[in-house]
């Protein structure tokens, strides 16, 4: 049968099913195939916090959205063009996100009376007119998979589990994806059980062949590769990129990297990834709790390593006392906070930007630290390097504010030239620095950076006192002198405030915009897509994005005063907006959302258009 082939410039697909249906694996494999083809991609995994929510229920729905195109894209897409629904719960949970005319591929085997009742369907939406506005493709995914594996030595349960590979094969055929890497992946994943390799490969091929032969799908689609800078690319998640950035920081500094971590969603993948890189001098320790993890990391820094600790919001709260100790000791320490929805346990697998206030101010006493935030999954690599550079150069804790959207999302990453990465080598103190030539002054500062010497314990002649009690200037002796305390507090603050960071860059193509959209962290993609759409409609708008949140760029005040209106979209209740108003006396307009999901570019476009009308 000859199928029509139609060219598309972009597609958004969402795989959705029960949390035991393998939707994350399916989406990840489709993304990998798409990356191999050379499309630009952006993904949004969305899954329950529970290890195993009740099967077939709305709380148990897991989804994976992938947006791919033949041009540069910035977001995982506002709405799916295609929904793969493995059961009634997946359909009901995601139907409201679909535009009219979208394709829905439905696993009809799961639309039983019992499963329909679990999610409140009185009758099957496949049998009434409720889906009349969509293009519905009923496919008996489960029974067809079981039938395809009937002659293989696998149980019925294992055969049913392979239905996600049938779906992957069908979608790979529909969108002309390469599949060789998926077959190799299955061979590696199930290497210890050859029967499962055979079952999953057979299910994938059955899905592919079904698309090729059935009358249900008369059109096959192609999305050409995107035009990208020349070089070697790989598909990467934010957590993986951040991990490799820390590895690179260790190599470029010549220091061992020590990670002290306690598992917590959504930061645990950094511990998993770094544990694979012992050959690069990376040491990982899974501590018994968050306090022990940061204490070990700070101890590693004291001993001459690059100390790192990873966590999410609840863990930062527990680590705050030790972070304050690192401020007093003036030692390098990188604290990675992969933000999630709070407060307290909140929604562990959902995204939010609500830890900014805690990062800036969440310690007792005057305890300033540097704060930076990556804007995208691949940018996590460079943000990790920058965090390490600041920590090592200025002998300070640095908080790196990632979030769940960036951490688990993925995109193509252009592998950098290693020699182009910053030189992070440090010089340890090796001899006395006092005027008498025999005394070591642990708080005698570098006049340019205000950093104190870093002396490895056990270095002869460099014995010095450490601890949380206030230190006397230069000597490091315990001091309760009021004037000395005032001096040390102000010096520690000045050291952070005077860290040179790059100027904020403004994207204002026409140079006549009156409205500036200011963002930080993961809002970069939705803001950029919204501004791009407005400019394509002939409206003039400027965009700027902050990576450095403490200290802020030196030119930021001048930039803010250059526009009539400043809009700050945030996934919180206005934390950056409050800082901007207080520091620069600019009446910033906050656009805030705390739904556990990233902004869509369409809603931002509508909001920004209203601001433009009222300027």
Short mmCIF file of N, CA and C in Angstrom, two decimals, residues 118 152 192 207 211 350 402 448 553 567 587:
data_model
loop_
_atom_site.label_atom_id
_atom_site.label_comp_id
_atom_site.label_asym_id
_atom_site.label_seq_id
_atom_site.Cartn_x
_atom_site.Cartn_y
_atom_site.Cartn_z
N UNK A 118 -13.78 4.28 36.79
CA UNK A 118 -12.73 4.80 37.68
C UNK A 118 -12.51 6.30 37.51
N UNK A 152 6.18 -16.24 21.13
CA UNK A 152 7.41 -16.04 21.91
C UNK A 152 7.24 -16.58 23.32
N UNK A 192 20.03 -9.21 30.19
CA UNK A 192 20.01 -10.36 31.09
C UNK A 192 18.81 -11.28 30.84
N UNK A 207 4.20 -2.63 15.78
CA UNK A 207 3.61 -1.29 15.69
C UNK A 207 4.00 -0.60 14.40
N UNK A 211 1.34 0.41 11.19
CA UNK A 211 1.22 1.70 10.51
C UNK A 211 1.41 1.57 9.01
N UNK A 350 6.45 18.23 40.39
CA UNK A 350 5.98 19.38 39.62
C UNK A 350 6.96 20.55 39.79
N UNK A 402 18.25 25.48 39.73
CA UNK A 402 17.58 24.81 38.61
C UNK A 402 16.13 24.60 39.01
N UNK A 448 41.92 42.11 45.11
CA UNK A 448 41.02 42.17 43.96
C UNK A 448 39.73 41.40 44.19
N UNK A 553 23.64 41.92 37.44
CA UNK A 553 24.51 42.62 36.50
C UNK A 553 24.56 44.12 36.78
N UNK A 567 7.78 43.82 32.65
CA UNK A 567 6.92 42.70 33.03
C UNK A 567 7.82 41.54 33.44
N UNK A 587 8.59 49.98 39.12
CA UNK A 587 7.27 49.39 39.40
C UNK A 587 7.00 48.26 38.42
#
